[in-house]
PDB file of C-alpha atoms in Angstrom:
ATOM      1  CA  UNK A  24      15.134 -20.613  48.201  1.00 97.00           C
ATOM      2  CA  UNK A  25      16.942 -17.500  46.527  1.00 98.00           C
ATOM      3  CA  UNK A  26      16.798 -17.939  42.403  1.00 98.00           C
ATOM      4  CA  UNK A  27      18.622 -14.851  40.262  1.00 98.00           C
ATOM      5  CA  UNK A  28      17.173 -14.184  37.144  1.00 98.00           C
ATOM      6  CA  UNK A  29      18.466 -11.972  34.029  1.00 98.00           C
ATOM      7  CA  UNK A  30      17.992 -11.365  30.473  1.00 98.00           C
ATOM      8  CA  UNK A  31      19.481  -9.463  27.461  1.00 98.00           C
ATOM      9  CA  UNK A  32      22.670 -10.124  28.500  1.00 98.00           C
ATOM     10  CA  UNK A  33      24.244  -8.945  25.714  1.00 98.00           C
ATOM     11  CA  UNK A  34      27.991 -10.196  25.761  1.00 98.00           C
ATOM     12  CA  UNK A  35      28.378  -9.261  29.142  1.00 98.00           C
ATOM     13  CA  UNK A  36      30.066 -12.282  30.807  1.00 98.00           C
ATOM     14  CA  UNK A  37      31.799 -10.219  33.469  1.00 98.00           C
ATOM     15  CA  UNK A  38      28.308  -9.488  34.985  1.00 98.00           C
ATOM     16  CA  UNK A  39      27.206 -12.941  33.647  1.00 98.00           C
ATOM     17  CA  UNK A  40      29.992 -14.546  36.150  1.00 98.00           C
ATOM     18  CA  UNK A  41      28.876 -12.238  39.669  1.00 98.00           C
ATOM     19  CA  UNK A  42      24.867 -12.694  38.532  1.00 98.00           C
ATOM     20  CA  UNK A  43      24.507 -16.219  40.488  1.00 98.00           C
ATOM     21  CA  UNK A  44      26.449 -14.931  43.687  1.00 98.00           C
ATOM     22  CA  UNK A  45      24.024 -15.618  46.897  1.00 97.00           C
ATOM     23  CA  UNK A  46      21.774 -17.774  44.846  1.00 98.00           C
ATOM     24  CA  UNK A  47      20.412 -20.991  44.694  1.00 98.00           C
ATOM     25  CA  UNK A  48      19.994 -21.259  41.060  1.00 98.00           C
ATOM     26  CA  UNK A  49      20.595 -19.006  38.352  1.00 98.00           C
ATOM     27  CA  UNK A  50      18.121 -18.136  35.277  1.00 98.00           C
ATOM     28  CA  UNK A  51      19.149 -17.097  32.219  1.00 99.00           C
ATOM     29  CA  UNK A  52      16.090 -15.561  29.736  1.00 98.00           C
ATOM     30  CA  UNK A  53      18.825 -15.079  26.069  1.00 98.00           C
ATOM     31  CA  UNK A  54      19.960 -12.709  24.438  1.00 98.00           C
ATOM     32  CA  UNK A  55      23.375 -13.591  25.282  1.00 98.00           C
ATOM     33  CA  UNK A  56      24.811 -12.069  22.111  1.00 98.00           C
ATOM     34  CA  UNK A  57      26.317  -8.521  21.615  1.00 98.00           C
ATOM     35  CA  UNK A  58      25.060  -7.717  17.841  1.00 96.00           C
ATOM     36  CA  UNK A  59      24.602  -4.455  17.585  1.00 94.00           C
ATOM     37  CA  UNK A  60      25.702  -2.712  20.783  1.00 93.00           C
ATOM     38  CA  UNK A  61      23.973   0.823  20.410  1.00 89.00           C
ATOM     39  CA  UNK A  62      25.514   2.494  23.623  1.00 89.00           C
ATOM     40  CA  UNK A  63      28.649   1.752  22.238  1.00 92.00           C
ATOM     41  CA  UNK A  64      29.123   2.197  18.773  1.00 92.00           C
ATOM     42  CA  UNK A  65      32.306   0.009  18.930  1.00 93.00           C
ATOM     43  CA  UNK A  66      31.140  -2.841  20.966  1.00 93.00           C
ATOM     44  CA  UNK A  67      29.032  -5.459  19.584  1.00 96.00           C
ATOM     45  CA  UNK A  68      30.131  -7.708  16.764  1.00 97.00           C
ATOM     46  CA  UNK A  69      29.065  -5.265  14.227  1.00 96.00           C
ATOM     47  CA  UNK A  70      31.091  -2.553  16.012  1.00 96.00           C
ATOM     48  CA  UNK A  71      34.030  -4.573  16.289  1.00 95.00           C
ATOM     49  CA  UNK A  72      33.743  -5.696  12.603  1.00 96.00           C
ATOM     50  CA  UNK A  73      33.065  -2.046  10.894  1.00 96.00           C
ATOM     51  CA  UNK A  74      34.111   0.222  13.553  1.00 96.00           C
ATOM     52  CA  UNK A  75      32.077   3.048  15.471  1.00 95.00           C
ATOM     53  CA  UNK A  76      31.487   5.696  12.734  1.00 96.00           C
ATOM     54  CA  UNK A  77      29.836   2.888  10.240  1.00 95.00           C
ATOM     55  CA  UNK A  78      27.526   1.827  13.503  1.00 95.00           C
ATOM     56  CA  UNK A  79      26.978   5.122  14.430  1.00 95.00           C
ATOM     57  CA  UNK A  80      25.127   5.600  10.982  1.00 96.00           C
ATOM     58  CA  UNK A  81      23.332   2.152  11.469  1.00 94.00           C
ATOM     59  CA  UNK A  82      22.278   3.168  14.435  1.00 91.00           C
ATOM     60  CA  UNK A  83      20.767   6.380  13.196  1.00 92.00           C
ATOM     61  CA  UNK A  84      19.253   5.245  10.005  1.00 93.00           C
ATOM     62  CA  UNK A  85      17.201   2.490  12.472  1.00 88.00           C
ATOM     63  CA  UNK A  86      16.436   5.528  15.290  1.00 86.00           C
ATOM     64  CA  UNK A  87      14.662   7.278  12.647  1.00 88.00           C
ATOM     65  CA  UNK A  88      13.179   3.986  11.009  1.00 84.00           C
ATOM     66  CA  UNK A  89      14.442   4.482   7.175  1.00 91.00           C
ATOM     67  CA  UNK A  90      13.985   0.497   6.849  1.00 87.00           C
ATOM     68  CA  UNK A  91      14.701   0.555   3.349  1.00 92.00           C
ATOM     69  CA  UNK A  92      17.703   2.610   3.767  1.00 95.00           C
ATOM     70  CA  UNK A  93      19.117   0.741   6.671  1.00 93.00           C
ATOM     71  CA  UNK A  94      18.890  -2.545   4.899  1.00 89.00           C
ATOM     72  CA  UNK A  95      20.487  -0.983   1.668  1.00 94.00           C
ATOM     73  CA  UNK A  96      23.317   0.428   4.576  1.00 95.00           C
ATOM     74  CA  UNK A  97      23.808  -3.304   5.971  1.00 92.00           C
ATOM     75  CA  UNK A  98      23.773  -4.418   2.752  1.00 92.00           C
ATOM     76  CA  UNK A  99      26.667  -2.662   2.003  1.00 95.00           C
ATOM     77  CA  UNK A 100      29.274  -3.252   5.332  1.00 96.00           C
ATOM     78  CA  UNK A 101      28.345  -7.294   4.872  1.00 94.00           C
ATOM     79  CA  UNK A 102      29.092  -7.597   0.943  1.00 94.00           C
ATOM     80  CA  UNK A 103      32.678  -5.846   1.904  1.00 95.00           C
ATOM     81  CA  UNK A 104      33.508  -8.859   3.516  1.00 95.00           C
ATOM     82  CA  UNK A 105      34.914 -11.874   1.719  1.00 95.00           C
ATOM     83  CA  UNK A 106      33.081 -14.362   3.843  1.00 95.00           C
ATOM     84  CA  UNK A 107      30.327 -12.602   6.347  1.00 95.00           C
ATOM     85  CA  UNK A 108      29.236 -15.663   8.134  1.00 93.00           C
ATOM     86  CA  UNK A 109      32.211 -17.182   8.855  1.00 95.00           C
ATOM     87  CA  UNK A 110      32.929 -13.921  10.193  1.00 96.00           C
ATOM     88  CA  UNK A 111      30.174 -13.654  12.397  1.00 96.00           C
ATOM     89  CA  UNK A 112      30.077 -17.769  13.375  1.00 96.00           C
ATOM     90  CA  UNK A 113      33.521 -17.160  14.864  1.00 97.00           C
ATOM     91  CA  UNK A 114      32.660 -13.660  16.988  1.00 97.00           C
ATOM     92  CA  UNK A 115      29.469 -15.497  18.295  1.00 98.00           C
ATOM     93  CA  UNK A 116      31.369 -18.511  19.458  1.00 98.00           C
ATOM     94  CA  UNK A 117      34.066 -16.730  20.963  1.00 98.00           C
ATOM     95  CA  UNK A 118      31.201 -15.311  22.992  1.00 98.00           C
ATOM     96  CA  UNK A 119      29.212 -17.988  23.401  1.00 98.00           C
ATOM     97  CA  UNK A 120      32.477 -19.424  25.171  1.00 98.00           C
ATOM     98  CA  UNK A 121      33.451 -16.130  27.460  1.00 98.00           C
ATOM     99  CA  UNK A 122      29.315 -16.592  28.451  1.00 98.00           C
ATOM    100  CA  UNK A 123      28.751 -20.044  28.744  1.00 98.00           C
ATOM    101  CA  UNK A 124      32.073 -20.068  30.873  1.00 98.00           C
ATOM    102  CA  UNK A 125      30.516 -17.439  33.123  1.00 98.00           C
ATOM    103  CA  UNK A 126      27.644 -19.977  34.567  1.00 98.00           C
ATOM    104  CA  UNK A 127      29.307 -21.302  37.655  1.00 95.00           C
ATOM    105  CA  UNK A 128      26.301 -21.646  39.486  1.00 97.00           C
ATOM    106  CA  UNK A 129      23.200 -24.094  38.342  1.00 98.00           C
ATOM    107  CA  UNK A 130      21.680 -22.604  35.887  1.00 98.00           C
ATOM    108  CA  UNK A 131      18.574 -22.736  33.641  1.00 98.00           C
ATOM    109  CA  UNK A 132      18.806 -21.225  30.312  1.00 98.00           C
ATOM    110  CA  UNK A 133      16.791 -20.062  27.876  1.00 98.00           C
ATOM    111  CA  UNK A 134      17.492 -18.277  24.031  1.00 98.00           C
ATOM    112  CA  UNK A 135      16.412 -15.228  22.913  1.00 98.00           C
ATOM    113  CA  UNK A 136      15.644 -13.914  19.448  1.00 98.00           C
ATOM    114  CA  UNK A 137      19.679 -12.330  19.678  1.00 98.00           C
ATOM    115  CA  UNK A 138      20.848 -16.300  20.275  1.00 98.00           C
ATOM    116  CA  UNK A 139      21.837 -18.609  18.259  1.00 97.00           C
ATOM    117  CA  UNK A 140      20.134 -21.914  20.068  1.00 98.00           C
ATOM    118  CA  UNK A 141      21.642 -24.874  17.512  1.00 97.00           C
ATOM    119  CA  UNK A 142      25.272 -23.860  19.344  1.00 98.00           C
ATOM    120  CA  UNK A 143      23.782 -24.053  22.543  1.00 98.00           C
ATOM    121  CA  UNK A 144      24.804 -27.477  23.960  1.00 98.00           C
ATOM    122  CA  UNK A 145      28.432 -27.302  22.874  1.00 98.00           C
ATOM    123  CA  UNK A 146      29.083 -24.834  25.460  1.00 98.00           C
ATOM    124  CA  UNK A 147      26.805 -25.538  28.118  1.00 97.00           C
ATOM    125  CA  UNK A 148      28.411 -27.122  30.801  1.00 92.00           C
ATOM    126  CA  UNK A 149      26.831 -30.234  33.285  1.00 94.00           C
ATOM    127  CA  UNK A 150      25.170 -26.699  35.455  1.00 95.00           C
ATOM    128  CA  UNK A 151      23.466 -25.519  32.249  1.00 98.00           C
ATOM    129  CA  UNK A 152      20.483 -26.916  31.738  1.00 98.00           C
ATOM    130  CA  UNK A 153      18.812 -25.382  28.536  1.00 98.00           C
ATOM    131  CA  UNK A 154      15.178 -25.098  28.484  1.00 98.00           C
ATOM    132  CA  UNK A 155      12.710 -24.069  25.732  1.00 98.00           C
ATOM    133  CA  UNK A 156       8.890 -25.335  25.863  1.00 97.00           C
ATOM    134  CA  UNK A 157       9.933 -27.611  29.378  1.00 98.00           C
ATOM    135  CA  UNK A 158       9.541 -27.668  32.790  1.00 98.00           C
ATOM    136  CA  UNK A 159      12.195 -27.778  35.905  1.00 98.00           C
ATOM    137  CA  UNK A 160      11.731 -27.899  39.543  1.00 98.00           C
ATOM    138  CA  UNK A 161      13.616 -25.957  41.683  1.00 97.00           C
ATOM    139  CA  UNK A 162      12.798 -25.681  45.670  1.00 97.00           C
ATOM    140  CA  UNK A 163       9.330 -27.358  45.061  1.00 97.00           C
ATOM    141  CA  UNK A 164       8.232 -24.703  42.343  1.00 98.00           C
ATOM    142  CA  UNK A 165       7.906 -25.511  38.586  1.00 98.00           C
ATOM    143  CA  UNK A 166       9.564 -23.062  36.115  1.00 98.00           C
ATOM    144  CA  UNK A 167       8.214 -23.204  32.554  1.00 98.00           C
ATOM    145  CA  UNK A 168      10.374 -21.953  29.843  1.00 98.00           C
ATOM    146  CA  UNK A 169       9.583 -21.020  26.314  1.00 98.00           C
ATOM    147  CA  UNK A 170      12.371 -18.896  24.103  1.00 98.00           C
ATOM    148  CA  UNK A 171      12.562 -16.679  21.106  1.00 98.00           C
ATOM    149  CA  UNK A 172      11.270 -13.333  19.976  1.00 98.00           C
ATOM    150  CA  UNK A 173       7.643 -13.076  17.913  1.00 96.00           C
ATOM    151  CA  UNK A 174       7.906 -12.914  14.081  1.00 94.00           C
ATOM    152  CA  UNK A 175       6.133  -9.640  12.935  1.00 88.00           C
ATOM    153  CA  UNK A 176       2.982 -10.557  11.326  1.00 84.00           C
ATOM    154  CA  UNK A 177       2.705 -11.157   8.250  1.00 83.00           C
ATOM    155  CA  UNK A 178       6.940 -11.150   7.981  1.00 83.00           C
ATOM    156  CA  UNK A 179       8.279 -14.231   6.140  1.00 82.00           C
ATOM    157  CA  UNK A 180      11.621 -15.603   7.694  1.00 80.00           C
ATOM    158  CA  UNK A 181      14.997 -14.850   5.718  1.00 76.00           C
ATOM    159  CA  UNK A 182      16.521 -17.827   3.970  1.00 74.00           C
ATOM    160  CA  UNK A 183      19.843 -15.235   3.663  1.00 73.00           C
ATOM    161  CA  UNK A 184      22.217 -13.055   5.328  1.00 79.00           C
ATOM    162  CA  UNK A 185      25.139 -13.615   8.077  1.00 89.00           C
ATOM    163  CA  UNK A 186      22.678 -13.901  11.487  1.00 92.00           C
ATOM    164  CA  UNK A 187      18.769 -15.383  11.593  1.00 91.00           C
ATOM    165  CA  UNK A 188      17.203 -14.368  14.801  1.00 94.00           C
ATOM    166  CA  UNK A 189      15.406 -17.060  16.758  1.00 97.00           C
ATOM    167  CA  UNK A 190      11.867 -15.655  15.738  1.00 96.00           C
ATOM    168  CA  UNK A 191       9.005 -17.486  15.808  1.00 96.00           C
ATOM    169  CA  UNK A 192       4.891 -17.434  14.917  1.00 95.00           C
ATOM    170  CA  UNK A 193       2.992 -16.663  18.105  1.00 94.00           C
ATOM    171  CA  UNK A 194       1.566 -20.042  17.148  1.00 95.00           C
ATOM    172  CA  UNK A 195       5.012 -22.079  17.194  1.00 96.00           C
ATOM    173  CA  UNK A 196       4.955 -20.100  20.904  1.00 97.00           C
ATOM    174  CA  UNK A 197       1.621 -21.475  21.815  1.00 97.00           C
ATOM    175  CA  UNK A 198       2.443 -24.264  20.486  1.00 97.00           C
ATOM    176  CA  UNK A 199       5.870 -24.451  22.754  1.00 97.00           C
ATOM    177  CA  UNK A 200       3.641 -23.717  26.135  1.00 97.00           C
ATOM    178  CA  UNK A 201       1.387 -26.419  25.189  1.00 96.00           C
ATOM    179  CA  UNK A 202       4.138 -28.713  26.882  1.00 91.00           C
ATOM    180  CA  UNK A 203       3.955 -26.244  30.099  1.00 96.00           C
ATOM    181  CA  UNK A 204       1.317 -27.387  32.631  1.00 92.00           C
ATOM    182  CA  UNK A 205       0.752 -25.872  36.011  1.00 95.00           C
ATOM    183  CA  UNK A 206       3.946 -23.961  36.208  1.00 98.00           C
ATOM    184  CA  UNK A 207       4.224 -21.648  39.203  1.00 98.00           C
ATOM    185  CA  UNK A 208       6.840 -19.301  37.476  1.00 98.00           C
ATOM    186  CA  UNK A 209       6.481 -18.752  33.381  1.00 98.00           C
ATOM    187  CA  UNK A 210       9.808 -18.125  32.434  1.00 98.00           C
ATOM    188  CA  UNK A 211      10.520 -16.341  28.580  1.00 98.00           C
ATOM    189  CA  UNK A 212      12.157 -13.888  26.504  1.00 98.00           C
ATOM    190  CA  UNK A 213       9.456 -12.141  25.292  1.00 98.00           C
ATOM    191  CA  UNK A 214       6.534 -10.503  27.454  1.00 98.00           C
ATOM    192  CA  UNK A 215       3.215 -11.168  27.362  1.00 98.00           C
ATOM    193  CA  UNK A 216       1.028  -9.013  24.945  1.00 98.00           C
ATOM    194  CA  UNK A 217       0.150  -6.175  27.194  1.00 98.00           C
ATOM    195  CA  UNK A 218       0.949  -2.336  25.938  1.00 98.00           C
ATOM    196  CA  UNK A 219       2.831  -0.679  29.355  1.00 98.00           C
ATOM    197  CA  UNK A 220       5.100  -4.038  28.929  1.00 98.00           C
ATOM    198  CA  UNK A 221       5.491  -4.427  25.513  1.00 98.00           C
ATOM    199  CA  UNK A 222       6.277  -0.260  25.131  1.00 98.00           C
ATOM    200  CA  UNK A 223       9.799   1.022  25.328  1.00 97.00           C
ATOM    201  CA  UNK A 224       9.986   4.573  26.321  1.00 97.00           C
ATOM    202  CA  UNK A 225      13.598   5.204  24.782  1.00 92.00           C
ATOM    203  CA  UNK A 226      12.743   3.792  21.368  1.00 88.00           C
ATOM    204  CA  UNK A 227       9.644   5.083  21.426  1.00 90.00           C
ATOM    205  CA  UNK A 228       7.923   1.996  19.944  1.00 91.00           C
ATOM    206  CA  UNK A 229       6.207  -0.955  21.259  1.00 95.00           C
ATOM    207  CA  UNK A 230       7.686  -4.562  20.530  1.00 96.00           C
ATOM    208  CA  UNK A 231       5.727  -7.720  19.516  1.00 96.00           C
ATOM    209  CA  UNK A 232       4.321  -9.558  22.817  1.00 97.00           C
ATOM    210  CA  UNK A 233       2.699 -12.890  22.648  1.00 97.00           C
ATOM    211  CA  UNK A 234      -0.893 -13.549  23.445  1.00 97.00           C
ATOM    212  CA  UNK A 235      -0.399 -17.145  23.821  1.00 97.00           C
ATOM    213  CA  UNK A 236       1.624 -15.742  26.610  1.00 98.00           C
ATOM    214  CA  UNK A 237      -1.373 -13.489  27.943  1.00 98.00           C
ATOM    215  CA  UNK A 238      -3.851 -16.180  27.432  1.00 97.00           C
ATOM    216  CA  UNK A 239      -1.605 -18.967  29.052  1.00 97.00           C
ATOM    217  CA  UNK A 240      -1.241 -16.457  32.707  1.00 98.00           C
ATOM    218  CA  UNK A 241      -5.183 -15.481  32.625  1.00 97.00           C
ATOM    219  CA  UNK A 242      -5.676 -19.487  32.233  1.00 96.00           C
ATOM    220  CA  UNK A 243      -3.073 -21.530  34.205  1.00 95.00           C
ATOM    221  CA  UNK A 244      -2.521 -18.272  36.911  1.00 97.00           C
ATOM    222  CA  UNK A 245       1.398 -18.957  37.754  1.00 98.00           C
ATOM    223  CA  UNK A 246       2.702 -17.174  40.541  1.00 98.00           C
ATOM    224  CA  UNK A 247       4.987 -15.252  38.301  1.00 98.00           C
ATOM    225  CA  UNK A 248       5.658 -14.426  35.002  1.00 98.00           C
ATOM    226  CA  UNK A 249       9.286 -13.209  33.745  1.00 99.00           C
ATOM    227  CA  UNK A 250      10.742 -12.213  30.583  1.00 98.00           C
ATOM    228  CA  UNK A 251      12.949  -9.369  28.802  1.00 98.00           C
ATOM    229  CA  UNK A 252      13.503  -8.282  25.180  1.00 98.00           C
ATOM    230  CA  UNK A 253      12.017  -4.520  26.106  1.00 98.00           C
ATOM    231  CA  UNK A 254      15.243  -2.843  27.285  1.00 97.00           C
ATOM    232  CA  UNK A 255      13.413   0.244  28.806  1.00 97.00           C
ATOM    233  CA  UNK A 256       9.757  -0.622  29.647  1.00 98.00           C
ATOM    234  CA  UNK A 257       7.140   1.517  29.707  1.00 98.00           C
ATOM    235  CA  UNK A 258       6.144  -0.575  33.239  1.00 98.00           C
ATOM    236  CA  UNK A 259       8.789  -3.039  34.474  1.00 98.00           C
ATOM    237  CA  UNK A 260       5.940  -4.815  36.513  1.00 97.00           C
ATOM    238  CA  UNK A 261       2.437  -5.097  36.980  1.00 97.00           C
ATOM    239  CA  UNK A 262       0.055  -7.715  37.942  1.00 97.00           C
ATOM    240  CA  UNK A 263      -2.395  -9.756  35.423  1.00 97.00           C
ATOM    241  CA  UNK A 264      -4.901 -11.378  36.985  1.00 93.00           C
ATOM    242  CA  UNK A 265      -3.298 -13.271  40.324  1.00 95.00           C
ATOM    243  CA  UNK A 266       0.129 -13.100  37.904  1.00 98.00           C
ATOM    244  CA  UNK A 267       3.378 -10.523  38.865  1.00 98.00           C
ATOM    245  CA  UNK A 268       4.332 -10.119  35.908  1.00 98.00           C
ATOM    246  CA  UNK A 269       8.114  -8.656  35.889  1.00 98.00           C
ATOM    247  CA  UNK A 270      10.447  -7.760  32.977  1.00 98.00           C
ATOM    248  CA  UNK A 271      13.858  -8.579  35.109  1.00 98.00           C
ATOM    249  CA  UNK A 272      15.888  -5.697  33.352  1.00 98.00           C
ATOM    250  CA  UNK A 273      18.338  -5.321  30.730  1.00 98.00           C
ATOM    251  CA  UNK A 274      21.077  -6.923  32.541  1.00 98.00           C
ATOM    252  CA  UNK A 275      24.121  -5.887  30.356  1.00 98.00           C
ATOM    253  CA  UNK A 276      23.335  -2.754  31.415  1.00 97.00           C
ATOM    254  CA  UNK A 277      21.953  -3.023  35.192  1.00 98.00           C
ATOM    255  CA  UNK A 278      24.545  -5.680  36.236  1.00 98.00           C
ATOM    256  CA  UNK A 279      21.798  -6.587  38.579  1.00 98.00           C
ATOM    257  CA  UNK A 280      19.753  -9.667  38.610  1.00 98.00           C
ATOM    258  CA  UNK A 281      15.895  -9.995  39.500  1.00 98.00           C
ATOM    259  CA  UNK A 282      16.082 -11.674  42.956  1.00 98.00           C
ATOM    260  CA  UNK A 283      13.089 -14.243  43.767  1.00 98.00           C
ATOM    261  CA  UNK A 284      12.582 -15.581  47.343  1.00 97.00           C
ATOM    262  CA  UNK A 285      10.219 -18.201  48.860  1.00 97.00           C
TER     263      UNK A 285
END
């Protein structure tokens, strides 16, 4: 059995549609969307709205973490538009159908926190299968899947703006793997709560991992763990416990998928 597995895909359906070539099954860990594309200022639906010099400075302002001033900046580009979300409804949909389109092969699917999951289904096709908080076989192994990106503690979740993030609580996560029993391969978009996998080393900042994550691979001891989110990990790999735990790359940039065999 020969499953390909990717994440942070990040608009990149041309990749997306070569990613399930040799395999068996395809898995898909979100982040489909292009947002903010910070290796090129004029990708990304932000680029494509406001142009490269405008994301250039959004991309500085959040580089040197002036939070305040970067909000005041976004602030600005969205209220210049006469309607922002329809705006950025239609770019993610034309996306989400370029994407979606791109999954020949079967494929399991789950969102990140750059995703918009209530979409979802009316562009999957009959090979998606989307997963969040289940469990599928394939080739005799069960793959548990649990989406999203953690909430920062203590952040309360916008009512506003153009985009929400699929964020959630670390206990709306646990509360997801609850329905994930004996799964030989935990599947998600975030990592588990453990600094060299959480860090990234370009950013120079650690994101949020889950410790309903950790706690579920020192309990239940699947085979393999794999996730995303951290574009350039302090360690891509390392074992917990009798766990590999892998980040499988940021795909939109790699092109490659993380190969599994048994």
């Amino acid at each position: 059995m020969r499953v390909h597995v990717v994440s942070d895909v990040h608009g990149n359906a041309e990749a997306l549609a070569k990613a399930g070539d040799g395999a068996d099954a395809l898995v898909v860990l979100g982040d489909l969307i292009d947002f903010v594309d910070y290796h090129d200022h004029s990708g990304g639906i932000m680029g494509s709205v406001f142009g490269p010099d405008k994301m250039a400075t959004f991309a500085k302002l959040r580089r040197e973490r002036q939070h305040s001033e970067l909000a005041a900046f976004a602030g600005t580009l969205w209220t210049s538009l006469a309607d922002p979300g329809s705006v950025v409804e239609d770019a993610i949909r034309e996306q989400y159908e370029r994407l979606f389109a791109a999954m020949t092969v079967p494929t399991y699917a789950t969102p990140g926190n750059v995703d918009a999951p209530a979409l979802w289904p009316e562009y999957a096709g009959d090979n998606v299968r989307i997963l969040d908080g289940e469990v599928a076989e394939l080739g005799g192994l069960r793959f548990g899947f649990v989406g999203g990106a953690l909430l920062p503690p203590g952040a309360v979740r916008r009512r506003g703006g153009v985009f929400h993030a699929y964020l959630r609580t670390d206990e709306e996560i646990a509360a997801a793997l609850a329905g994930l029993d004996d799964v030989d391969v935990l599947c998600s978009h975030v990592p588990p709560d453990v600094p060299e996998l959480t860090y990234d080393v370009v950013s120079r900042r650690a994101e949020f991992g889950s410790a309903a994550l950790l706690e579920m691979i020192r309990t239940q001891r699947p085979r393999w763990a794999l996730f995303g989110h951290v574009h350039q990990p302090l360690a891509s790999r390392m074992r917990v416990s009798y766990t590999e735990c892998a980040n499988v790359g940021h795909f939109q940039r790699t092109q490659r998928p993380y190969v599994l065999r048994w």
